[in-house]
Structure formats: C-alpha cells, structure tokens
Coordinates of C-alpha atoms in Angstrom, one line a residue:
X274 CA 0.0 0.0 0.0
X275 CA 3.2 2.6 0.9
X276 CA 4.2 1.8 -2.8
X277 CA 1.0 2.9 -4.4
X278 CA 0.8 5.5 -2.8
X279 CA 4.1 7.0 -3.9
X280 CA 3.2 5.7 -7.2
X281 CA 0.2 7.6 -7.2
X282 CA 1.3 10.8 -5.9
X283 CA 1.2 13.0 -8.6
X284 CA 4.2 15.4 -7.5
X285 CA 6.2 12.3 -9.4
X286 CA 4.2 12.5 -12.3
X287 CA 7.0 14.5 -14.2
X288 CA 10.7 12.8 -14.6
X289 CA 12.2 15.7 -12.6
X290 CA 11.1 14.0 -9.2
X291 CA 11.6 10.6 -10.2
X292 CA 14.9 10.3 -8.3
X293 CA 13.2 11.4 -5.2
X294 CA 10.6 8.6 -6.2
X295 CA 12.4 5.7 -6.2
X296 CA 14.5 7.0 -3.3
X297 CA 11.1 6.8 -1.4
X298 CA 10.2 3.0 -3.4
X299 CA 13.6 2.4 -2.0
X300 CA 13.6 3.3 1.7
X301 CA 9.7 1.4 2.1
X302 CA 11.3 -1.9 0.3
X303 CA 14.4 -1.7 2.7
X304 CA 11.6 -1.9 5.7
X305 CA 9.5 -4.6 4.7
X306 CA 11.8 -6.9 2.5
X307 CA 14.5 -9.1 4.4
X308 CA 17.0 -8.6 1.4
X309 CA 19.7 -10.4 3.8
X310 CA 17.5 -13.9 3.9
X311 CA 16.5 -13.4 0.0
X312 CA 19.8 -13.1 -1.4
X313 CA 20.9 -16.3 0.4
X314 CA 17.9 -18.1 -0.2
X315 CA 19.0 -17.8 -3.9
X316 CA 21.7 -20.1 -3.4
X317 CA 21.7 -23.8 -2.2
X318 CA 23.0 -23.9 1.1
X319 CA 26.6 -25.4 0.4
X320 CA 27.4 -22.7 -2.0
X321 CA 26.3 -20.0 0.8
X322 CA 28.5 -21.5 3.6
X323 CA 31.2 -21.8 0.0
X324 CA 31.0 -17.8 -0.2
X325 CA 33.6 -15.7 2.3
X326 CA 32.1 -13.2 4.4
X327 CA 32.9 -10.3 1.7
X328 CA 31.7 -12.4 -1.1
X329 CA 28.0 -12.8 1.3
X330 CA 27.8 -9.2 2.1
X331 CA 28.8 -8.1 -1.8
X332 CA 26.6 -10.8 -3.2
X333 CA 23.7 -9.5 -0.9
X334 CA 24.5 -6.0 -1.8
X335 CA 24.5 -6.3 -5.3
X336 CA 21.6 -8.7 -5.6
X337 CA 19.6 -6.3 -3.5
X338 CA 20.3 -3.6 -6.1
X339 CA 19.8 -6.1 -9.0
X340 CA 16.4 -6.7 -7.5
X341 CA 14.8 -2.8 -6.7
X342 CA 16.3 -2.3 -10.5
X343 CA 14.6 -4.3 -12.2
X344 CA 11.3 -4.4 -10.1
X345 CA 11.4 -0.3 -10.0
X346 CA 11.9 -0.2 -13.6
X347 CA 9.1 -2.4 -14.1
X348 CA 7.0 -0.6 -11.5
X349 CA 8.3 3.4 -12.0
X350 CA 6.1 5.3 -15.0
X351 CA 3.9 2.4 -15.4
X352 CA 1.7 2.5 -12.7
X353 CA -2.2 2.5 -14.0
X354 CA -4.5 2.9 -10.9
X355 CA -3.5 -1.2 -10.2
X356 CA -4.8 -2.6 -6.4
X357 CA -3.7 -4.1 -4.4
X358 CA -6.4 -6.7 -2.7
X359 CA -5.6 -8.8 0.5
X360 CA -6.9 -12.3 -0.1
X361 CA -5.9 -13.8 3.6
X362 CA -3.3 -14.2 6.0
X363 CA -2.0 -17.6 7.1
X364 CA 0.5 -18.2 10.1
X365 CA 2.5 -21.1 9.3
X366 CA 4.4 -21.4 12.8
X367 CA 4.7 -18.7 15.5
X368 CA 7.4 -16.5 13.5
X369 CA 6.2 -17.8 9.5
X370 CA 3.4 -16.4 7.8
X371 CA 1.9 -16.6 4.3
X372 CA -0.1 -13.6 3.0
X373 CA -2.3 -13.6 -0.3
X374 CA -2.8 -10.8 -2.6
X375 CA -4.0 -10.1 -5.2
X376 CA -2.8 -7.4 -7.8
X377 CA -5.8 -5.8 -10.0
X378 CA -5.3 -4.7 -13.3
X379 CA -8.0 -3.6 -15.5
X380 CA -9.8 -6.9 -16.3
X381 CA -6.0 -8.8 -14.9
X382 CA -6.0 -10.5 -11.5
X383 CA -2.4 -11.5 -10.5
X384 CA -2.2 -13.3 -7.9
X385 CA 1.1 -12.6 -5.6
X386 CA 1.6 -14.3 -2.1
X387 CA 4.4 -12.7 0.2
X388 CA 6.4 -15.3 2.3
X389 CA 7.2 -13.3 5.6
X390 CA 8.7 -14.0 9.3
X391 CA 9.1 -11.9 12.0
X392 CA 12.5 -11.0 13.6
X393 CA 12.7 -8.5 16.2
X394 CA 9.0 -8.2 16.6
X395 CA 9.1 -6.9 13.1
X396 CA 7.3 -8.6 9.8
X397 CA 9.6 -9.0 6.7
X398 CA 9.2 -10.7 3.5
X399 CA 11.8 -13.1 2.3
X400 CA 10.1 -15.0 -0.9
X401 CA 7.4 -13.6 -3.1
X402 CA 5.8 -15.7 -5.2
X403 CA 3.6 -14.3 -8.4
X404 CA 1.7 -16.7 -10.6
X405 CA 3.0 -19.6 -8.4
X406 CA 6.5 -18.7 -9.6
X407 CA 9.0 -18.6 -6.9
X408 CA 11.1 -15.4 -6.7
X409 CA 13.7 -17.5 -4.5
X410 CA 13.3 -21.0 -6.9
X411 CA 13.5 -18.5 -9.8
X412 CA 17.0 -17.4 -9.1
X413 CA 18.3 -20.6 -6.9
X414 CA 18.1 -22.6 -10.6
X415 CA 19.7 -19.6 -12.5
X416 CA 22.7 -19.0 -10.0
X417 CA 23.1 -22.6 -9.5
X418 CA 23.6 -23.0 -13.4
X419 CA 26.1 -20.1 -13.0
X420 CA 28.0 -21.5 -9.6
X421 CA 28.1 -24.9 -11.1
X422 CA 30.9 -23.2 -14.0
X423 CA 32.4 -20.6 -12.1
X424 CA 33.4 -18.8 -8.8
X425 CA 31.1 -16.7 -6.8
X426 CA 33.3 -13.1 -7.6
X427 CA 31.9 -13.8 -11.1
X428 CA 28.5 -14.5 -10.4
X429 CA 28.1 -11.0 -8.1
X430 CA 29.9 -9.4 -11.1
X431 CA 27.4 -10.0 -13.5
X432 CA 24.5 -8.9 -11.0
X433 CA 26.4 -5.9 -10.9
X434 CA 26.4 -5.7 -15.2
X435 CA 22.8 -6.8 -15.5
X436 CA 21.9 -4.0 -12.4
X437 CA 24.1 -1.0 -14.6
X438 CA 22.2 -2.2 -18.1
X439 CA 18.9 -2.0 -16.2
X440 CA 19.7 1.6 -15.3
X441 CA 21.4 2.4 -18.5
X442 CA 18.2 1.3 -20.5
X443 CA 16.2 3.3 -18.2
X444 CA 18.0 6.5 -19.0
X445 CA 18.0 5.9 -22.5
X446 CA 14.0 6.6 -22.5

C-alpha cells in the first residue's frame, strides 16, 4: 500500500522527481523486504557457507540492487490505478506467515503471495511468489547453473552488469 501511494502521488508525475521517487520505493522496500534472507535463499545452502564473508555481504548487496532495478523499472512510470487486494493471512508457525494478494489490473487479477517471518518483533518478507513462480526457486536454478561453471566473484559481477544495463536502459527513455 506505501508503494501505491508514492506511485500515485502525482508530485512524481514529471521525470524531474523521479529520483526522489524511487528513493522513497527504496527506503519502504528496505523496511519490509528481508533482502539479507532473499539473497541467500537464492543459493543452495553449500554454495552460501562456500562464499567468504565479503563475497556474502557483496553478493547480498549487489543482488539487492539487482532486485529494486529491475522491479522499480518495471514498476516506475507504469503505474495504472493497479490494487492491491488482501486475499488472507495464514500463520504457518509462530514466526512464518503466508499472505495472499492479489494485484488488480484492468480486467487482470495477478495473484502474488508474500512469504514473511518476524524477527525483532518486526514482519519481513523473504520469498514472493507471483503466478506460483518462486522469486527464490526463480533465481536458486539460475545461479546454481552459473556457480556450477564458475566462482562466486563472477557470479556478483554479473548482477552488478545486468543491475548498470537496467539503469542504463532506463536512461536511455
């Protein structure tokens, strides 16, 4: 709901606040997204515990900006009065939940279920699954099929030169 409503606010409306936008897109994803338990729940658990320290925190870093590249690019100029409709809310265990939504688009219904546990006392989501595709099983098979030919500096190297084309191609509009 935080990101329609900065999608909807019309001061963005013009490309001359659309920095300021996605810095906002930005700071609500950093609250409610565990980026930390995403990135290594991309990878099988051997080639986590294979990664050194600096190779976990760079792969999570540039992963995480891979990520809000793509999905605000996807999101950022596009929004068309889309909402968002809660569907229900099922505790799996006393720190797992499950929570149904679905996204409304014109005459589209896209169903997107958000994974989440609580840390802290505080909600996050750590798998999102859209059309019963799995963000996390999405990108486990990819990097595996990377990982399986070569080392983990070159695998966060090319998240880092898919993340720069995303942005390049969203400055060339």
């Amino acid at each position: 709901e935080q990101v329609i409503d900065i999608l909807q606010d019309p001061r963005y409306n013009d490309d001359a606040h659309e920095e300021e936008q996605l810095e906002r897109l930005w700071a609500v994803a950093r609250e409610i997204f565990d980026f930390d338990a995403i990135a290594r729940g991309t990878l099988k658990r051997h080639r986590w515990e294979s990664f050194t320290p600096e190779q976990r925190e760079e792969f999570t870093e540039a992963f995480t900006q891979f990520l809000g590249s793509n999905y605000f690019n996807q999101i950022q100029g596009k929004y068309k009065n889309e909402r968002v409709v809660f569907v229900e809310e099922t505790m799996k265990s006393d720190i797992k939940a499950l929570v149904e939504t679905k996204i409304l688009r014109e005459t589209v219904e896209i169903p997107v279920d958000y994974s989440m546990w609580t840390r802290g006392g505080t909600w996050r989501i750590y798998n999102v699954t859209i059309e019963g595709a799995s963000l996390l099983g999405n990108y486990r098979n990819e990097f595996e099929r990377v990982l399986q030919k070569e080392s983990p500096d070159h695998l966060i190297a090319l998240l880092k030169e898919k993340t720069e084309a995303l942005k390049a191609g969203k400055n060339d509009k």
